Amino acid sequence: MKRKTFRELRDEVWDTGLCSGCGACVAVCPADAIIFRKNGEFSSPAHTGYCKDETDGVPCGACYAACPRTRDQDAHRMASTGPGSHLRMISARSGFEVQKRQSGGAVTAILTTALNEGTIDCIVTIAADPWTQKPAATIITDKEVLISKAGSRYAWWVPLLSALKNAVITQKKEKIAIIGVPCAASAARIIQSSNHVFLKPYGRAIRLIIGLFCTETFDYEKLIEGKLQREIGIEPWDIERLDVRGKLIVNRQDGTQSEFPLSELEDYVRPGCHVCGDLTAVDADISAGSIGSGEGYTTLIVRTPTGDGYVNHAVDRGDLIVEGETNPKIIERLAGDKAKRLRR
């Protein structure tokens, strides 16, 4: 059977609008031959021409193997809906002050414990420039930096996993936590569980996958620079926090708030989001979001023994406080609403 390379990936995913933009293909390409470039209104993957497999006959296909949107992954993608299988669902908050927390600061608390205990040596996540709000994939190794950069940036499309190459190959990190939206969590799980020779170095380094609840991701330039700045007059540096809870909520530095129905923002959503039915990141070790918990708390869906261990350690150290009730029914309802996209 012919190996599947970037050509099949291009034909099945890149050119069909299925690409989630997770950046996994960029990270694992041993030739550094896959990049994201602006193609009309959205960035899309492109191949620069040289392929170890196609050009030199060296068995590869790493890019195809890592992608969560190929035909080989189609059955799993279609089944990845609802709250997903899990060990427990809890309401939690950080046991210390997290100034810019998105909800309860629970994810920051768990990762702070892991950094302190040395069970992880870095975090691959997304951070935003405080002046422009422009997001970028980043690698965090220090707990103080982690706390200062708290607050989800899931609302923006960023090829998060592209930073894995820097973490593993350049910085030689061996114990990595990944925080990302469902598509990134799925790709990370594929990489972690793969026997592919070019994926193994990354898979061995991934210790913890935290998935963020996500309805869709937006194009930064179109939403921030276009609608909010030019049309509405909200400057990026005036934005304290963005949140998506059935609508886009923009909290400003002066304490005022603006809300926008998601129906008004369809043109700013990454096309690949329209074929995703996963609200809760079912492939993560721990999924986290504000849905289903009270104000100031994070809902944690603990899915694996690995995730359970990280949560328990954070609780034992007092970094994470579990209290309050969760509302699984609202999570099930909203997850069901997102799953309807797969039946359109």
GROMACS .gro file of C-alpha atoms in nm:
model
  344
    1MET     CA    1   0.000   0.000   0.000
    2LYS     CA    2   0.133   0.343  -0.098
    3ARG     CA    3   0.236   0.562   0.192
    4LYS     CA    4   0.024   0.870   0.239
    5THR     CA    5   0.224   1.191   0.225
    6PHE     CA    6   0.159   1.562   0.207
    7ARG     CA    7  -0.015   1.506  -0.126
    8GLU     CA    8  -0.295   1.304   0.032
    9LEU     CA    9  -0.303   1.547   0.324
   10ARG     CA   10  -0.340   1.836   0.082
   11ASP     CA   11  -0.611   1.664  -0.123
   12GLU     CA   12  -0.812   1.538   0.176
   13VAL     CA   13  -0.772   1.824   0.424
   14TRP     CA   14  -0.597   2.141   0.311
   15ASP     CA   15  -0.790   2.188  -0.013
   16THR     CA   16  -1.128   2.082   0.121
   17GLY     CA   17  -1.175   2.327   0.407
   18LEU     CA   18  -1.132   2.055   0.671
   19CYS     CA   19  -0.805   2.187   0.812
   20SER     CA   20  -0.836   2.288   1.178
   21GLY     CA   21  -0.508   2.481   1.170
   22CYS     CA   22  -0.374   2.291   1.471
   23GLY     CA   23  -0.015   2.303   1.339
   24ALA     CA   24   0.063   1.934   1.397
   25CYS     CA   25   0.182   1.882   1.038
   26VAL     CA   26   0.420   2.179   1.070
   27ALA     CA   27   0.573   2.038   1.388
   28VAL     CA   28   0.636   1.681   1.275
   29CYS     CA   29   0.760   1.742   0.918
   30PRO     CA   30   1.128   1.640   0.937
   31ALA     CA   31   1.211   1.857   0.637
   32ASP     CA   32   1.051   2.176   0.776
   33ALA     CA   33   0.864   2.188   0.447
   34ILE     CA   34   0.514   2.278   0.571
   35ILE     CA   35   0.421   2.635   0.652
   36PHE     CA   36   0.108   2.843   0.698
   37ARG     CA   37   0.056   3.123   0.453
   38LYS     CA   38  -0.221   3.373   0.392
   39ASN     CA   39  -0.454   3.239   0.127
   40GLY     CA   40  -0.738   3.484   0.079
   41GLU     CA   41  -0.904   3.552   0.412
   42PHE     CA   42  -0.753   3.268   0.615
   43SER     CA   43  -0.414   3.109   0.662
   44SER     CA   44  -0.379   2.763   0.516
   45PRO     CA   45  -0.099   2.506   0.508
   46ALA     CA   46   0.132   2.496   0.212
   47HIS     CA   47   0.416   2.267   0.111
   48THR     CA   48   0.742   2.428   0.002
   49GLY     CA   49   0.833   2.151  -0.243
   50TYR     CA   50   1.086   1.921  -0.080
   51CYS     CA   51   0.955   1.599   0.075
   52LYS     CA   52   1.177   1.323   0.213
   53ASP     CA   53   0.933   1.062   0.089
   54GLU     CA   54   0.845   1.206  -0.251
   55THR     CA   55   1.190   1.346  -0.331
   56ASP     CA   56   1.435   1.101  -0.173
   57GLY     CA   57   1.225   0.791  -0.117
   58VAL     CA   58   1.279   0.806   0.259
   59PRO     CA   59   0.968   0.656   0.426
   60CYS     CA   60   0.784   0.941   0.594
   61GLY     CA   61   0.420   1.049   0.584
   62ALA     CA   62   0.454   1.206   0.931
   63CYS     CA   63   0.231   1.501   0.839
   64TYR     CA   64  -0.054   1.276   0.732
   65ALA     CA   65  -0.011   1.051   1.035
   66ALA     CA   66  -0.040   1.344   1.279
   67CYS     CA   67  -0.347   1.512   1.130
   68PRO     CA   68  -0.684   1.475   1.308
   69ARG     CA   69  -0.888   1.560   0.997
   70THR     CA   70  -0.778   1.295   0.740
   71ARG     CA   71  -1.003   1.025   0.601
   72ASP     CA   72  -0.825   0.779   0.827
   73GLN     CA   73  -0.944   0.985   1.127
   74ASP     CA   74  -1.290   1.060   0.991
   75ALA     CA   75  -1.479   0.798   1.195
   76HIS     CA   76  -1.318   0.920   1.517
   77ARG     CA   77  -1.388   1.284   1.433
   78MET     CA   78  -1.755   1.209   1.369
   79ALA     CA   79  -1.782   1.022   1.700
   80SER     CA   80  -1.603   1.289   1.905
   81THR     CA   81  -1.907   1.461   2.048
   82GLY     CA   82  -2.082   1.515   2.379
   83PRO     CA   83  -1.913   1.527   2.720
   84GLY     CA   84  -1.705   1.221   2.623
   85SER     CA   85  -1.588   0.939   2.847
   86HIS     CA   86  -1.446   1.052   3.180
   87LEU     CA   87  -1.363   0.947   3.533
   88ARG     CA   88  -1.525   1.244   3.703
   89MET     CA   89  -1.650   1.597   3.648
   90ILE     CA   90  -1.569   1.858   3.912
   91SER     CA   91  -1.594   2.228   3.986
   92ALA     CA   92  -1.265   2.382   4.095
   93ARG     CA   93  -1.068   2.701   4.140
   94SER     CA   94  -0.712   2.803   4.201
   95GLY     CA   95  -0.600   2.810   4.564
   96PHE     CA   96  -0.391   3.121   4.496
   97GLU     CA   97  -0.452   3.451   4.319
   98VAL     CA   98  -0.452   3.433   3.939
   99GLN     CA   99  -0.521   3.785   3.827
  100LYS     CA  100  -0.607   3.723   3.461
  101ARG     CA  101  -0.781   3.391   3.503
  102GLN     CA  102  -1.052   3.306   3.252
  103SER     CA  103  -1.284   3.136   3.499
  104GLY     CA  104  -1.153   2.969   3.814
  105GLY     CA  105  -0.784   2.956   3.730
  106ALA     CA  106  -0.793   2.577   3.774
  107VAL     CA  107  -0.574   2.500   3.473
  108THR     CA  108  -0.308   2.744   3.592
  109ALA     CA  109  -0.321   2.580   3.937
  110ILE     CA  110  -0.273   2.228   3.799
  111LEU     CA  111   0.018   2.335   3.581
  112THR     CA  112   0.181   2.535   3.860
  113THR     CA  113   0.189   2.222   4.074
  114ALA     CA  114   0.329   2.019   3.785
  115LEU     CA  115   0.609   2.270   3.724
  116ASN     CA  116   0.690   2.284   4.097
  117GLU     CA  117   0.704   1.907   4.123
  118GLY     CA  118   0.898   1.864   3.799
  119THR     CA  119   0.642   1.636   3.638
  120ILE     CA  120   0.646   1.873   3.342
  121ASP     CA  121   0.928   2.095   3.222
  122CYS     CA  122   0.734   2.320   2.986
  123ILE     CA  123   0.390   2.413   2.862
  124VAL     CA  124   0.298   2.460   2.497
  125THR     CA  125   0.011   2.705   2.484
  126ILE     CA  126  -0.110   3.035   2.337
  127ALA     CA  127  -0.032   3.380   2.474
  128ALA     CA  128  -0.148   3.717   2.351
  129ASP     CA  129   0.041   4.044   2.325
  130PRO     CA  130  -0.122   4.271   2.589
  131TRP     CA  131  -0.110   4.572   2.358
  132THR     CA  132  -0.240   4.425   2.032
  133GLN     CA  133  -0.410   4.111   2.170
  134LYS     CA  134  -0.241   3.925   1.883
  135PRO     CA  135  -0.200   3.559   1.981
  136ALA     CA  136   0.094   3.329   1.918
  137ALA     CA  137   0.202   2.981   2.017
  138THR     CA  138   0.448   2.996   2.303
  139ILE     CA  139   0.653   2.775   2.534
  140ILE     CA  140   0.637   2.850   2.908
  141THR     CA  141   0.888   2.706   3.152
  142ASP     CA  142   0.845   2.933   3.454
  143LYS     CA  143   0.549   2.931   3.694
  144GLU     CA  144   0.551   3.309   3.739
  145VAL     CA  145   0.527   3.355   3.364
  146LEU     CA  146   0.250   3.096   3.356
  147ILE     CA  147   0.048   3.285   3.617
  148SER     CA  148   0.105   3.621   3.447
  149LYS     CA  149  -0.016   3.486   3.113
  150ALA     CA  150  -0.322   3.306   3.252
  151GLY     CA  151  -0.649   3.334   3.063
  152SER     CA  152  -0.761   3.136   2.762
  153ARG     CA  153  -0.674   3.250   2.412
  154TYR     CA  154  -0.885   2.973   2.263
  155ALA     CA  155  -1.099   3.227   2.078
  156TRP     CA  156  -0.818   3.283   1.827
  157TRP     CA  157  -0.694   3.049   1.560
  158VAL     CA  158  -0.322   2.980   1.608
  159PRO     CA  159  -0.125   2.675   1.482
  160LEU     CA  160  -0.049   2.586   1.842
  161LEU     CA  161   0.127   2.254   1.790
  162SER     CA  162   0.384   2.406   1.556
  163ALA     CA  163   0.567   2.509   1.876
  164LEU     CA  164   0.624   2.141   1.959
  165LYS     CA  165   0.919   2.130   1.722
  166ASN     CA  166   1.092   2.412   1.908
  167ALA     CA  167   1.015   2.251   2.244
  168VAL     CA  168   1.133   1.900   2.153
  169ILE     CA  169   1.400   1.946   1.888
  170THR     CA  170   1.552   2.284   1.978
  171GLN     CA  171   1.498   2.312   2.353
  172LYS     CA  172   1.519   1.935   2.419
  173LYS     CA  173   1.218   1.937   2.651
  174GLU     CA  174   1.114   1.590   2.765
  175LYS     CA  175   0.803   1.650   2.979
  176ILE     CA  176   0.557   1.869   2.796
  177ALA     CA  177   0.204   1.978   2.884
  178ILE     CA  178  -0.015   2.100   2.600
  179ILE     CA  179  -0.312   2.333   2.646
  180GLY     CA  180  -0.529   2.367   2.340
  181VAL     CA  181  -0.870   2.357   2.180
  182PRO     CA  182  -1.026   2.019   2.086
  183CYS     CA  183  -0.857   1.982   1.746
  184ALA     CA  184  -0.515   2.044   1.901
  185ALA     CA  185  -0.591   1.797   2.182
  186SER     CA  186  -0.690   1.534   1.924
  187ALA     CA  187  -0.373   1.586   1.723
  188ALA     CA  188  -0.161   1.571   2.038
  189ARG     CA  189  -0.325   1.241   2.134
  190ILE     CA  190  -0.261   1.099   1.786
  191ILE     CA  191   0.104   1.199   1.810
  192GLN     CA  192   0.139   1.063   2.163
  193SER     CA  193  -0.006   0.723   2.076
  194SER     CA  194   0.159   0.680   1.734
  195ASN     CA  195   0.430   0.429   1.650
  196HIS     CA  196   0.543   0.638   1.354
  197VAL     CA  197   0.919   0.680   1.370
  198PHE     CA  198   0.906   1.057   1.314
  199LEU     CA  199   0.625   1.108   1.565
  200LYS     CA  200   0.779   0.907   1.849
  201PRO     CA  201   1.014   1.180   1.979
  202TYR     CA  202   0.717   1.413   2.018
  203GLY     CA  203   0.490   1.144   2.159
  204ARG     CA  204   0.742   1.048   2.428
  205ALA     CA  205   0.770   1.412   2.535
  206ILE     CA  206   0.397   1.478   2.572
  207ARG     CA  207   0.303   1.409   2.934
  208LEU     CA  208  -0.027   1.595   2.978
  209ILE     CA  209  -0.296   1.714   2.737
  210ILE     CA  210  -0.542   1.974   2.863
  211GLY     CA  211  -0.828   2.053   2.628
  212LEU     CA  212  -1.032   2.371   2.643
  213PHE     CA  213  -1.405   2.383   2.576
  214CYS     CA  214  -1.446   2.548   2.237
  215THR     CA  215  -1.733   2.646   2.011
  216GLU     CA  216  -1.515   2.792   1.733
  217THR     CA  217  -1.199   2.994   1.676
  218PHE     CA  218  -1.178   3.332   1.509
  219ASP     CA  219  -0.945   3.504   1.268
  220TYR     CA  220  -0.757   3.769   1.468
  221GLU     CA  221  -0.721   4.025   1.190
  222LYS     CA  222  -1.085   4.011   1.081
  223LEU     CA  223  -1.235   4.022   1.429
  224ILE     CA  224  -0.998   4.242   1.629
  225GLU     CA  225  -0.861   4.474   1.362
  226GLY     CA  226  -1.175   4.462   1.150
  227LYS     CA  227  -1.497   4.446   1.349
  228LEU     CA  228  -1.392   4.548   1.700
  229GLN     CA  229  -1.135   4.816   1.617
  230ARG     CA  230  -1.252   4.969   1.290
  231GLU     CA  231  -1.628   4.910   1.310
  232ILE     CA  232  -1.701   4.929   1.684
  233GLY     CA  233  -1.412   5.144   1.801
  234ILE     CA  234  -1.278   4.905   2.064
  235GLU     CA  235  -0.900   4.932   2.068
  236PRO     CA  236  -0.704   4.609   2.132
  237TRP     CA  237  -0.527   4.756   2.434
  238ASP     CA  238  -0.865   4.839   2.591
  239ILE     CA  239  -0.962   4.470   2.598
  240GLU     CA  240  -0.914   4.303   2.933
  241ARG     CA  241  -1.061   3.967   2.841
  242LEU     CA  242  -1.259   3.789   2.571
  243ASP     CA  243  -1.496   3.504   2.646
  244VAL     CA  244  -1.733   3.290   2.442
  245ARG     CA  245  -2.042   3.170   2.624
  246GLY     CA  246  -2.302   3.128   2.354
  247LYS     CA  247  -2.195   3.477   2.247
  248LEU     CA  248  -1.871   3.674   2.229
  249ILE     CA  249  -1.821   3.879   2.545
  250VAL     CA  250  -1.565   4.161   2.535
  251ASN     CA  251  -1.462   4.290   2.877
  252ARG     CA  252  -1.282   4.626   2.868
  253GLN     CA  253  -1.020   4.766   3.102
  254ASP     CA  254  -1.267   5.024   3.235
  255GLY     CA  255  -1.508   4.754   3.352
  256THR     CA  256  -1.761   4.791   3.069
  257GLN     CA  257  -1.872   4.497   2.860
  258SER     CA  258  -1.987   4.444   2.501
  259GLU     CA  259  -2.164   4.135   2.372
  260PHE     CA  260  -2.198   4.002   2.018
  261PRO     CA  261  -2.420   3.712   1.905
  262LEU     CA  262  -2.216   3.438   1.743
  263SER     CA  263  -2.450   3.455   1.444
  264GLU     CA  264  -2.297   3.796   1.365
  265LEU     CA  265  -1.945   3.654   1.366
  266GLU     CA  266  -1.979   3.368   1.117
  267ASP     CA  267  -1.755   3.538   0.862
  268TYR     CA  268  -1.470   3.551   1.113
  269VAL     CA  269  -1.478   3.181   1.208
  270ARG     CA  270  -1.211   2.947   1.072
  271PRO     CA  271  -1.378   2.727   0.805
  272GLY     CA  272  -1.246   2.407   0.963
  273CYS     CA  273  -1.451   2.480   1.275
  274HIS     CA  274  -1.770   2.410   1.081
  275VAL     CA  275  -1.682   2.041   1.057
  276CYS     CA  276  -1.597   1.998   1.426
  277GLY     CA  277  -1.856   1.854   1.664
  278ASP     CA  278  -1.631   1.840   1.969
  279LEU     CA  279  -1.710   2.102   2.231
  280THR     CA  280  -1.532   1.945   2.528
  281ALA     CA  281  -1.202   1.810   2.386
  282VAL     CA  282  -1.282   1.442   2.433
  283ASP     CA  283  -0.925   1.332   2.355
  284ALA     CA  284  -0.764   1.530   2.638
  285ASP     CA  285  -0.646   1.402   2.977
  286ILE     CA  286  -0.834   1.689   3.139
  287SER     CA  287  -1.089   1.914   2.973
  288ALA     CA  288  -1.160   2.258   3.114
  289GLY     CA  289  -1.414   2.535   3.064
  290SER     CA  290  -1.647   2.774   3.237
  291ILE     CA  291  -1.964   2.599   3.121
  292GLY     CA  292  -2.134   2.400   3.394
  293SER     CA  293  -1.981   2.569   3.700
  294GLY     CA  294  -2.063   2.879   3.898
  295GLU     CA  295  -1.902   3.219   3.855
  296GLY     CA  296  -1.535   3.209   3.947
  297TYR     CA  297  -1.503   2.832   3.899
  298THR     CA  298  -1.376   2.603   3.626
  299THR     CA  299  -1.543   2.282   3.518
  300LEU     CA  300  -1.284   2.007   3.492
  301ILE     CA  301  -1.368   1.685   3.308
  302VAL     CA  302  -1.104   1.441   3.427
  303ARG     CA  303  -1.077   1.175   3.157
  304THR     CA  304  -0.769   0.962   3.217
  305PRO     CA  305  -0.568   0.826   3.511
  306THR     CA  306  -0.290   1.063   3.400
  307GLY     CA  307  -0.522   1.361   3.428
  308ASP     CA  308  -0.654   1.234   3.761
  309GLY     CA  309  -0.302   1.218   3.900
  310TYR     CA  310  -0.222   1.576   3.804
  311VAL     CA  311  -0.549   1.699   3.959
  312ASN     CA  312  -0.491   1.505   4.281
  313HIS     CA  313  -0.138   1.641   4.321
  314ALA     CA  314  -0.264   1.998   4.278
  315VAL     CA  315  -0.533   1.939   4.540
  316ASP     CA  316  -0.287   1.780   4.783
  317ARG     CA  317  -0.059   2.085   4.760
  318GLY     CA  318  -0.347   2.326   4.811
  319ASP     CA  319  -0.296   2.479   4.466
  320LEU     CA  320  -0.636   2.353   4.349
  321ILE     CA  321  -0.958   2.372   4.548
  322VAL     CA  322  -1.247   2.147   4.449
  323GLU     CA  323  -1.585   2.276   4.562
  324GLY     CA  324  -1.928   2.360   4.432
  325GLU     CA  325  -2.152   2.168   4.194
  326THR     CA  326  -2.130   2.106   3.823
  327ASN     CA  327  -2.423   2.106   3.583
  328PRO     CA  328  -2.363   1.819   3.338
  329LYS     CA  329  -2.695   1.880   3.164
  330ILE     CA  330  -2.597   2.219   3.027
  331ILE     CA  331  -2.268   2.075   2.901
  332GLU     CA  332  -2.455   1.789   2.735
  333ARG     CA  333  -2.699   2.034   2.574
  334LEU     CA  334  -2.434   2.268   2.438
  335ALA     CA  335  -2.216   1.978   2.328
  336GLY     CA  336  -2.517   1.836   2.147
  337ASP     CA  337  -2.574   2.170   1.975
  338LYS     CA  338  -2.219   2.169   1.843
  339ALA     CA  339  -2.246   1.808   1.732
  340LYS     CA  340  -2.528   1.909   1.498
  341ARG     CA  341  -2.268   2.064   1.270
  342LEU     CA  342  -2.165   1.715   1.166
  343ARG     CA  343  -2.515   1.637   1.043
  344ARG     CA  344  -2.562   1.941   0.823
   0.00000   0.00000   0.00000
